[in-house]
CSV table of N, CA and C in Angstrom, one decimal:
chain,number,residue,atom,x,y,z
A,1,MET,N,-66.0,-75.1,-58.7
A,1,MET,CA,-64.7,-73.7,-58.4
A,1,MET,C,-66.1,-72.6,-58.3
A,2,ARG,N,-65.5,-71.9,-57.1
A,2,ARG,CA,-66.0,-70.4,-56.8
A,2,ARG,C,-65.1,-69.3,-56.7
A,3,ILE,N,-65.7,-68.4,-57.2
A,3,ILE,CA,-64.3,-67.3,-57.3
A,3,ILE,C,-65.5,-66.1,-56.9
A,4,VAL,N,-64.4,-65.2,-55.8
A,4,VAL,CA,-65.6,-64.3,-55.7
A,4,VAL,C,-64.7,-63.4,-55.1
A,5,GLU,N,-65.0,-62.3,-55.2
A,5,GLU,CA,-63.9,-60.9,-54.9
A,5,GLU,C,-64.3,-60.1,-54.2
A,6,THR,N,-63.4,-59.7,-52.6
A,6,THR,CA,-63.5,-58.7,-51.8
A,6,THR,C,-62.7,-57.7,-52.0
A,7,ASN,N,-63.3,-56.5,-51.7
A,7,ASN,CA,-63.0,-55.4,-51.5
A,7,ASN,C,-62.2,-54.2,-50.6
A,8,SER,N,-62.6,-55.3,-49.0
A,8,SER,CA,-62.0,-55.2,-47.8
A,8,SER,C,-61.8,-55.7,-46.8
A,9,PRO,N,-61.2,-56.1,-45.4
A,9,PRO,CA,-60.6,-56.9,-45.1
A,9,PRO,C,-62.2,-57.8,-44.2
A,10,GLU,N,-63.1,-56.6,-44.0
A,10,GLU,CA,-64.2,-57.3,-43.1
A,10,GLU,C,-65.1,-57.8,-44.4
A,11,GLU,N,-65.2,-57.5,-46.0
A,11,GLU,CA,-65.6,-58.4,-46.9
A,11,GLU,C,-65.1,-59.7,-47.1
A,12,THR,N,-63.7,-59.6,-46.8
A,12,THR,CA,-62.8,-60.8,-46.8
A,12,THR,C,-63.7,-62.0,-45.4
A,13,TRP,N,-63.3,-61.0,-43.9
A,13,TRP,CA,-64.0,-61.6,-43.3
A,13,TRP,C,-65.6,-62.3,-43.3
A,14,GLU,N,-66.2,-61.7,-44.0
A,14,GLU,CA,-67.9,-62.3,-44.5
A,14,GLU,C,-67.7,-63.4,-45.2
A,15,LEU,N,-66.8,-63.3,-46.0
A,15,LEU,CA,-66.9,-64.7,-46.8
A,15,LEU,C,-66.1,-66.1,-46.0
A,16,ALA,N,-65.3,-65.8,-45.2
A,16,ALA,CA,-64.3,-66.5,-44.4
A,16,ALA,C,-65.7,-67.3,-43.4
A,17,ALA,N,-66.4,-65.9,-43.1
A,17,ALA,CA,-68.0,-66.7,-41.8
A,17,ALA,C,-69.0,-67.6,-42.9
A,18,GLU,N,-68.9,-67.4,-44.0
A,18,GLU,CA,-69.5,-67.9,-44.8
A,18,GLU,C,-69.1,-69.7,-44.9
A,19,LEU,N,-67.9,-69.5,-45.4
A,19,LEU,CA,-67.3,-70.7,-45.4
A,19,LEU,C,-67.3,-71.4,-44.3
A,20,ALA,N,-66.9,-70.9,-43.3
A,20,ALA,CA,-66.8,-71.8,-41.7
A,20,ALA,C,-68.5,-72.5,-41.9
A,21,GLY,N,-69.0,-71.7,-42.1
A,21,GLY,CA,-70.5,-72.3,-41.7
A,21,GLY,C,-70.9,-73.4,-42.4
A,22,GLU,N,-70.5,-73.3,-43.9
A,22,GLU,CA,-70.0,-75.0,-44.8
A,22,GLU,C,-69.5,-76.1,-44.3
A,23,LEU,N,-68.1,-75.7,-43.7
A,23,LEU,CA,-67.4,-76.7,-43.7
A,23,LEU,C,-67.8,-77.5,-42.1
A,24,GLY,N,-67.3,-79.0,-42.5
A,24,GLY,CA,-67.6,-79.3,-41.1
A,24,GLY,C,-66.1,-79.9,-40.7
A,25,PRO,N,-66.0,-80.8,-39.6
A,25,PRO,CA,-64.8,-81.4,-39.3
A,25,PRO,C,-64.0,-82.2,-39.9
A,26,GLY,N,-62.8,-82.3,-39.7
A,26,GLY,CA,-61.8,-82.9,-40.8
A,26,GLY,C,-61.5,-82.2,-41.7
A,27,THR,N,-62.2,-81.1,-42.1
A,27,THR,CA,-61.6,-80.4,-43.3
A,27,THR,C,-60.3,-79.9,-43.7
A,28,VAL,N,-59.3,-79.8,-44.5
A,28,VAL,CA,-58.0,-79.4,-44.3
A,28,VAL,C,-58.2,-78.1,-45.6
A,29,MET,N,-58.1,-77.0,-45.4
A,29,MET,CA,-57.7,-76.0,-46.1
A,29,MET,C,-56.7,-75.4,-46.7
A,30,ALA,N,-56.1,-75.5,-48.5
A,30,ALA,CA,-55.1,-75.1,-48.4
A,30,ALA,C,-54.8,-73.5,-49.0
A,31,LEU,N,-54.6,-72.6,-48.0
A,31,LEU,CA,-54.3,-71.1,-48.7
A,31,LEU,C,-53.1,-70.6,-49.4
A,32,HIS,N,-53.6,-70.5,-50.9
A,32,HIS,CA,-52.2,-70.2,-51.6
A,32,HIS,C,-52.7,-68.4,-51.9
A,33,GLY,N,-50.9,-68.0,-52.0
A,33,GLY,CA,-51.1,-66.5,-52.3
A,33,GLY,C,-49.5,-65.6,-52.0
A,34,ASP,N,-49.8,-64.9,-52.7
A,34,ASP,CA,-48.4,-64.2,-52.2
A,34,ASP,C,-48.3,-63.4,-51.0
A,35,LEU,N,-47.5,-63.3,-50.8
A,35,LEU,CA,-47.1,-62.5,-49.3
A,35,LEU,C,-47.7,-61.1,-49.3
A,36,GLY,N,-48.8,-61.0,-48.0
A,36,GLY,CA,-49.5,-60.0,-48.5
A,36,GLY,C,-50.7,-59.7,-49.1
A,37,ALA,N,-51.0,-61.3,-49.5
A,37,ALA,CA,-52.6,-61.6,-50.0
A,37,ALA,C,-53.4,-61.6,-49.2
A,38,GLY,N,-53.5,-62.0,-48.4
A,38,GLY,CA,-55.0,-61.7,-47.3
A,38,GLY,C,-55.4,-62.9,-46.6
A,39,LYS,N,-54.4,-63.9,-46.5
A,39,LYS,CA,-54.5,-65.2,-46.3
A,39,LYS,C,-54.5,-65.2,-44.6
A,40,THR,N,-53.9,-64.9,-43.7
A,40,THR,CA,-54.1,-64.7,-42.5
A,40,THR,C,-55.4,-63.8,-42.1
A,41,CYS,N,-55.8,-62.9,-42.8
A,41,CYS,CA,-57.0,-62.0,-42.6
A,41,CYS,C,-57.8,-62.8,-42.4
A,42,PHE,N,-57.9,-64.0,-43.8
A,42,PHE,CA,-59.0,-65.4,-44.1
A,42,PHE,C,-59.1,-65.7,-43.0
A,43,ILE,N,-58.1,-66.2,-42.4
A,43,ILE,CA,-58.1,-67.1,-41.2
A,43,ILE,C,-58.6,-66.4,-39.9
A,44,GLN,N,-58.4,-65.2,-40.1
A,44,GLN,CA,-59.2,-64.3,-38.7
A,44,GLN,C,-60.2,-64.1,-39.0
A,45,GLY,N,-60.7,-64.5,-39.9
A,45,GLY,CA,-62.4,-63.9,-40.4
A,45,GLY,C,-63.0,-65.6,-40.2
A,46,PHE,N,-62.5,-66.7,-40.5
A,46,PHE,CA,-62.9,-68.0,-39.9
A,46,PHE,C,-62.9,-67.9,-38.6
A,47,ALA,N,-61.7,-68.4,-37.9
A,47,ALA,CA,-61.6,-68.0,-36.7
A,47,ALA,C,-63.0,-67.0,-35.5
A,48,VAL,N,-63.0,-66.3,-36.3
A,48,VAL,CA,-64.3,-65.6,-35.3
A,48,VAL,C,-65.4,-66.0,-35.7
A,49,ALA,N,-65.9,-66.6,-37.2
A,49,ALA,CA,-66.9,-67.0,-37.1
A,49,ALA,C,-67.2,-68.5,-36.5
A,50,LEU,N,-66.1,-69.2,-35.7
A,50,LEU,CA,-66.0,-70.5,-35.2
A,50,LEU,C,-66.0,-70.3,-33.7
A,51,GLY,N,-66.3,-68.9,-33.4
A,51,GLY,CA,-66.4,-68.6,-32.0
A,51,GLY,C,-65.0,-68.3,-31.3
A,52,ILE,N,-63.8,-68.2,-32.1
A,52,ILE,CA,-62.7,-68.3,-31.3
A,52,ILE,C,-62.4,-66.6,-30.9
A,53,ASP,N,-62.5,-66.5,-29.7
A,53,ASP,CA,-62.4,-65.2,-29.3
A,53,ASP,C,-60.5,-64.8,-29.2
A,54,GLU,N,-59.9,-65.5,-29.1
A,54,GLU,CA,-58.5,-64.7,-28.9
A,54,GLU,C,-57.7,-64.5,-30.4
A,55,PRO,N,-56.5,-63.9,-30.2
A,55,PRO,CA,-56.1,-63.0,-31.2
A,55,PRO,C,-55.6,-64.0,-32.8
A,56,ILE,N,-55.6,-64.0,-33.7
A,56,ILE,CA,-55.3,-65.2,-34.8
A,56,ILE,C,-53.8,-64.4,-35.1
A,57,THR,N,-52.9,-64.6,-34.8
A,57,THR,CA,-51.5,-64.2,-35.7
A,57,THR,C,-51.2,-65.4,-36.3
A,58,SER,N,-50.2,-64.9,-37.8
A,58,SER,CA,-49.5,-65.9,-38.4
A,58,SER,C,-48.6,-66.3,-37.6
A,59,PRO,N,-48.7,-67.8,-37.8
A,59,PRO,CA,-47.6,-68.8,-37.0
A,59,PRO,C,-46.6,-68.9,-37.6
A,60,THR,N,-46.0,-67.8,-38.5
A,60,THR,CA,-44.8,-68.2,-39.3
A,60,THR,C,-43.6,-68.9,-38.4
A,61,TYR,N,-43.5,-68.2,-37.2
A,61,TYR,CA,-42.2,-68.7,-36.1
A,61,TYR,C,-42.7,-69.7,-35.4
A,62,THR,N,-43.8,-70.0,-34.9
A,62,THR,CA,-44.5,-71.5,-34.4
A,62,THR,C,-45.0,-72.4,-35.1
A,63,LEU,N,-44.9,-72.1,-36.3
A,63,LEU,CA,-45.6,-72.8,-37.3
A,63,LEU,C,-47.0,-73.5,-37.2
A,64,ILE,N,-47.3,-73.5,-36.1
A,64,ILE,CA,-48.5,-74.4,-35.9
A,64,ILE,C,-49.4,-73.6,-34.8
A,65,GLY,N,-50.8,-73.0,-35.0
A,65,GLY,CA,-51.6,-72.2,-33.4
A,65,GLY,C,-53.0,-73.3,-33.3
A,66,GLU,N,-52.8,-73.7,-32.7
A,66,GLU,CA,-54.4,-74.4,-32.2
A,66,GLU,C,-55.4,-73.7,-31.1
A,67,TYR,N,-56.4,-73.4,-31.6
A,67,TYR,CA,-57.4,-72.9,-30.9
A,67,TYR,C,-58.8,-73.2,-30.9
A,68,GLU,N,-59.4,-73.2,-29.7
A,68,GLU,CA,-61.0,-73.9,-29.3
A,68,GLU,C,-62.1,-73.1,-30.0
A,69,GLY,N,-62.7,-73.4,-30.4
A,69,GLY,CA,-64.3,-72.7,-30.8
A,69,GLY,C,-65.2,-73.9,-31.1
A,70,ARG,N,-66.0,-73.6,-31.5
A,70,ARG,CA,-67.7,-74.0,-31.8
A,70,ARG,C,-66.6,-75.3,-32.6
A,71,LEU,N,-65.7,-75.6,-33.4
A,71,LEU,CA,-65.0,-76.6,-33.5
A,71,LEU,C,-63.4,-76.1,-33.8
A,72,PRO,N,-62.5,-77.4,-33.3
A,72,PRO,CA,-60.8,-76.4,-33.0
A,72,PRO,C,-61.0,-76.0,-34.7
A,73,LEU,N,-59.9,-74.9,-34.0
A,73,LEU,CA,-59.1,-74.5,-35.9
A,73,LEU,C,-57.2,-75.0,-35.6
A,74,HIS,N,-56.8,-75.6,-36.2
A,74,HIS,CA,-55.5,-75.7,-36.7
A,74,HIS,C,-54.7,-74.9,-37.3
A,75,HIS,N,-54.5,-73.5,-37.2
A,75,HIS,CA,-53.8,-73.0,-38.3
A,75,HIS,C,-51.9,-73.2,-38.4
A,76,ILE,N,-52.0,-73.6,-39.5
A,76,ILE,CA,-50.5,-74.1,-39.9
A,76,ILE,C,-49.5,-72.9,-41.1
A,77,ASP,N,-48.4,-72.6,-41.0
A,77,ASP,CA,-48.0,-71.8,-41.4
A,77,ASP,C,-46.4,-72.6,-42.0
A,78,LEU,N,-46.6,-73.0,-43.2
A,78,LEU,CA,-45.4,-73.4,-43.2
A,78,LEU,C,-44.4,-72.5,-44.5
A,79,TYR,N,-44.7,-71.1,-44.6
A,79,TYR,CA,-43.7,-70.4,-45.1
A,79,TYR,C,-42.1,-70.7,-44.7
A,80,ARG,N,-41.6,-70.9,-43.6
A,80,ARG,CA,-40.3,-71.0,-43.2
A,80,ARG,C,-40.0,-72.6,-43.5
A,81,LEU,N,-40.6,-73.2,-43.9
A,81,LEU,CA,-40.0,-74.7,-44.3
A,81,LEU,C,-39.5,-74.6,-46.1
A,82,SER,N,-38.7,-75.4,-46.2
A,82,SER,CA,-38.1,-75.6,-47.4
A,82,SER,C,-38.8,-76.8,-48.2
A,83,GLY,N,-39.6,-77.6,-47.7
A,83,GLY,CA,-40.2,-78.7,-48.6
A,83,GLY,C,-40.4,-79.7,-47.7
A,84,PRO,N,-41.1,-80.9,-48.4
A,84,PRO,CA,-42.1,-81.8,-47.8
A,84,PRO,C,-41.1,-82.2,-46.7
A,85,VAL,N,-39.9,-83.1,-47.0
A,85,VAL,CA,-39.2,-83.5,-45.8
A,85,VAL,C,-39.3,-82.6,-44.5
A,86,GLU,N,-39.3,-81.4,-44.4
A,86,GLU,CA,-39.3,-80.9,-43.1
A,86,GLU,C,-40.8,-80.8,-42.6
A,87,ALA,N,-41.7,-80.8,-43.6
A,87,ALA,CA,-43.0,-80.6,-43.2
A,87,ALA,C,-43.5,-82.0,-42.4
A,88,LEU,N,-42.9,-83.1,-43.1
A,88,LEU,CA,-43.4,-84.4,-42.3
A,88,LEU,C,-42.7,-84.6,-41.3
A,89,GLY,N,-41.4,-83.8,-41.0
A,89,GLY,CA,-40.7,-84.0,-39.5
A,89,GLY,C,-41.9,-83.0,-38.5
A,90,LEU,N,-43.1,-82.1,-39.0
A,90,LEU,CA,-44.0,-81.6,-38.1
A,90,LEU,C,-44.8,-82.4,-37.5
A,91,GLY,N,-45.1,-83.6,-38.2
A,91,GLY,CA,-46.2,-84.3,-37.8
A,91,GLY,C,-47.5,-83.5,-38.7
A,92,LEU,N,-47.4,-82.9,-39.7
A,92,LEU,CA,-48.5,-82.5,-40.3
A,92,LEU,C,-50.0,-83.5,-40.3
A,93,GLU,N,-49.5,-84.6,-40.8
A,93,GLU,CA,-50.6,-85.3,-41.0
A,93,GLU,C,-51.3,-85.9,-39.8
A,94,GLU,N,-51.0,-85.6,-38.7
A,94,GLU,CA,-51.7,-85.5,-38.0
A,94,GLU,C,-52.8,-84.7,-37.3
A,95,TYR,N,-52.6,-83.5,-38.5
A,95,TYR,CA,-53.8,-82.6,-38.3
A,95,TYR,C,-55.1,-82.9,-39.5
A,96,PHE,N,-54.7,-84.1,-40.0
A,96,PHE,CA,-55.3,-84.3,-40.9
A,96,PHE,C,-56.9,-85.2,-41.1
A,97,ASP,N,-57.1,-85.8,-40.0
A,97,ASP,CA,-58.0,-86.6,-39.5
A,97,ASP,C,-58.2,-87.0,-38.3
A,98,VAL,N,-58.7,-84.8,-37.9
A,98,VAL,CA,-58.8,-84.6,-36.2
A,98,VAL,C,-60.5,-84.1,-36.5
A,99,ASP,N,-60.8,-83.5,-35.3
A,99,ASP,CA,-62.4,-83.2,-35.4
A,99,ASP,C,-62.8,-82.4,-35.4
A,100,GLY,N,-61.5,-80.9,-36.1
A,100,GLY,CA,-61.6,-79.9,-35.7
A,100,GLY,C,-61.3,-79.4,-37.8
A,101,ILE,N,-60.7,-78.4,-37.8
A,101,ILE,CA,-60.4,-77.4,-39.2
A,101,ILE,C,-59.1,-77.2,-39.4
A,102,THR,N,-58.5,-77.3,-40.3
A,102,THR,CA,-56.8,-77.2,-40.6
A,102,THR,C,-57.0,-76.4,-41.8
A,103,ALA,N,-56.2,-75.3,-41.4
A,103,ALA,CA,-56.2,-74.2,-42.6
A,103,ALA,C,-54.5,-74.2,-42.6
A,104,ILE,N,-54.1,-74.4,-43.8
A,104,ILE,CA,-52.4,-74.7,-44.0
A,104,ILE,C,-52.1,-73.1,-45.0
A,105,GLU,N,-51.3,-72.3,-44.1
A,105,GLU,CA,-50.6,-71.3,-45.1
A,105,GLU,C,-49.5,-71.9,-45.7
A,106,TRP,N,-49.2,-71.6,-47.1
A,106,TRP,CA,-48.2,-72.0,-47.9
A,106,TRP,C,-48.3,-73.7,-48.0
A,107,ALA,N,-49.2,-74.2,-48.2
A,107,ALA,CA,-49.4,-75.8,-48.2
A,107,ALA,C,-48.7,-75.9,-49.1
A,108,GLU,N,-48.2,-75.8,-50.4
A,108,GLU,CA,-47.4,-75.9,-51.6
A,108,GLU,C,-46.2,-76.7,-51.1
A,109,ARG,N,-45.6,-76.4,-49.9
A,109,ARG,CA,-44.4,-76.9,-49.3
A,109,ARG,C,-44.6,-78.0,-48.7
A,110,ALA,N,-45.8,-78.3,-48.5
A,110,ALA,CA,-45.8,-79.7,-48.3
A,110,ALA,C,-46.0,-80.8,-48.9
A,111,GLY,N,-46.2,-80.8,-50.2
A,111,GLY,CA,-46.1,-81.4,-51.5
A,111,GLY,C,-47.4,-82.5,-51.4
A,112,ASP,N,-46.5,-83.5,-52.0
A,112,ASP,CA,-47.5,-85.0,-51.6
A,112,ASP,C,-48.1,-85.5,-50.4
A,113,LEU,N,-47.6,-84.7,-49.0
A,113,LEU,CA,-48.2,-84.8,-48.1
A,113,LEU,C,-49.7,-84.6,-47.6
A,114,LEU,N,-50.0,-83.8,-48.5
A,114,LEU,CA,-51.3,-83.3,-48.0
A,114,LEU,C,-52.6,-84.0,-48.5
A,115,PRO,N,-53.6,-84.3,-48.1
A,115,PRO,CA,-54.7,-85.1,-48.3
A,115,PRO,C,-55.5,-85.0,-49.9
A,116,ASP,N,-55.9,-86.0,-50.4
A,116,ASP,CA,-56.6,-86.1,-51.3
A,116,ASP,C,-57.7,-85.0,-51.5
A,117,ASP,N,-58.7,-84.6,-50.6
A,117,ASP,CA,-59.8,-84.1,-50.7
A,117,ASP,C,-59.7,-82.5,-49.9
A,118,LEU,N,-58.3,-82.3,-50.4
A,118,LEU,CA,-57.8,-80.8,-49.7
A,118,LEU,C,-58.9,-79.5,-50.6
A,119,LEU,N,-59.0,-78.5,-49.6
A,119,LEU,CA,-59.9,-77.5,-50.5
A,119,LEU,C,-59.2,-76.3,-50.3
A,120,HIS,N,-58.7,-76.1,-51.4
A,120,HIS,CA,-57.9,-75.1,-52.0
A,120,HIS,C,-58.6,-73.5,-52.1
A,121,ILE,N,-57.8,-72.5,-51.4
A,121,ILE,CA,-58.3,-71.4,-51.4
A,121,ILE,C,-57.3,-70.3,-52.0
A,122,GLU,N,-57.6,-70.0,-53.4
A,122,GLU,CA,-56.5,-69.2,-53.9
A,122,GLU,C,-56.6,-67.7,-53.8
A,123,ILE,N,-55.9,-66.7,-53.0
A,123,ILE,CA,-55.8,-65.2,-53.3
A,123,ILE,C,-55.3,-64.8,-54.0
A,124,ARG,N,-55.4,-64.1,-54.9
A,124,ARG,CA,-54.7,-63.0,-55.7
A,124,ARG,C,-55.0,-61.5,-55.0
A,125,ALA,N,-53.8,-60.6,-55.2
A,125,ALA,CA,-54.5,-59.4,-54.1
A,125,ALA,C,-54.0,-58.4,-55.5
A,126,ASP,N,-55.3,-57.5,-55.8
A,126,ASP,CA,-54.7,-56.4,-57.1
A,126,ASP,C,-54.4,-55.1,-56.0
A,127,ASP,N,-53.2,-55.0,-55.8
A,127,ASP,CA,-52.2,-53.8,-55.0
A,127,ASP,C,-53.2,-52.6,-55.6
A,128,LYS,N,-52.9,-52.1,-57.1
A,128,LYS,CA,-54.2,-50.6,-56.9
A,128,LYS,C,-55.5,-50.7,-56.6
A,129,THR,N,-56.4,-52.0,-56.7
A,129,THR,CA,-57.8,-51.8,-56.1
A,129,THR,C,-58.1,-51.9,-55.0
A,130,GLY,N,-56.9,-52.9,-53.9
A,130,GLY,CA,-57.3,-53.6,-52.8
A,130,GLY,C,-57.8,-54.9,-53.3
A,131,THR,N,-58.6,-54.9,-54.4
A,131,THR,CA,-59.4,-56.0,-54.4
A,131,THR,C,-58.5,-57.4,-54.1
A,132,ARG,N,-59.4,-58.6,-53.9
A,132,ARG,CA,-58.9,-59.7,-53.4
A,132,ARG,C,-60.0,-60.8,-54.2
A,133,THR,N,-59.3,-61.6,-55.2
A,133,THR,CA,-60.0,-62.5,-55.7
A,133,THR,C,-59.3,-64.0,-55.1
A,134,PHE,N,-60.7,-64.3,-54.7
A,134,PHE,CA,-60.4,-66.3,-54.3
A,134,PHE,C,-61.2,-66.8,-54.8
A,135,ARG,N,-60.4,-67.9,-55.5
A,135,ARG,CA,-60.6,-69.0,-56.3
A,135,ARG,C,-60.8,-70.4,-55.1
A,136,ILE,N,-62.1,-70.7,-54.9
A,136,ILE,CA,-62.1,-72.0,-54.0
A,136,ILE,C,-62.6,-73.2,-54.7
A,137,TYR,N,-62.0,-74.3,-54.4
A,137,TYR,CA,-62.2,-75.3,-55.2
A,137,TYR,C,-61.6,-76.5,-54.6
A,138,ARG,N,-62.3,-77.7,-54.8
A,138,ARG,CA,-61.5,-78.9,-54.3
A,138,ARG,C,-60.5,-79.7,-55.1
A,139,GLU,N,-59.5,-80.5,-54.8
A,139,GLU,CA,-58.6,-81.0,-55.7
A,139,GLU,C,-59.4,-81.8,-56.7
A,140,GLY,N,-58.8,-81.5,-58.2
A,140,GLY,CA,-59.3,-82.1,-59.8
A,140,GLY,C,-60.4,-80.9,-60.1
A,141,GLU,N,-60.7,-79.8,-59.2
A,141,GLU,CA,-61.8,-78.9,-60.0
A,141,GLU,C,-61.0,-77.8,-60.5
A,142,ALA,N,-59.6,-77.5,-60.2
A,142,ALA,CA,-59.4,-76.2,-61.0
A,142,ALA,C,-59.3,-76.2,-62.1
């Protein structure tokens, strides 16, 4: 497990860029954190590191955003879903064996549909200091 603190959006982007350089095709990331914790900010930095130049916004209403860069990025937001049954209806599993990277916000709402080799990124925000604490680990390492 890796624990990293960031103190600004720029530092969050630096962490995301570092991770983007380490991960390869087929990686599925599950991002966990409260509203406003920094999940979308992290994905924005990740996308820039992949050479994606279009704006990345939270796909809360469209649910899935697809972007082309050095590796394709599939940005999925399950916030509006009630659980795994609705996630199944999205065809979520089609994004797990792709040539790109899949980043899922509110991934816990997909339940057992998620792959076993999932990379978890938990983000905790300290509202007083603005510090974000990232816990990055693979399934079974927590």
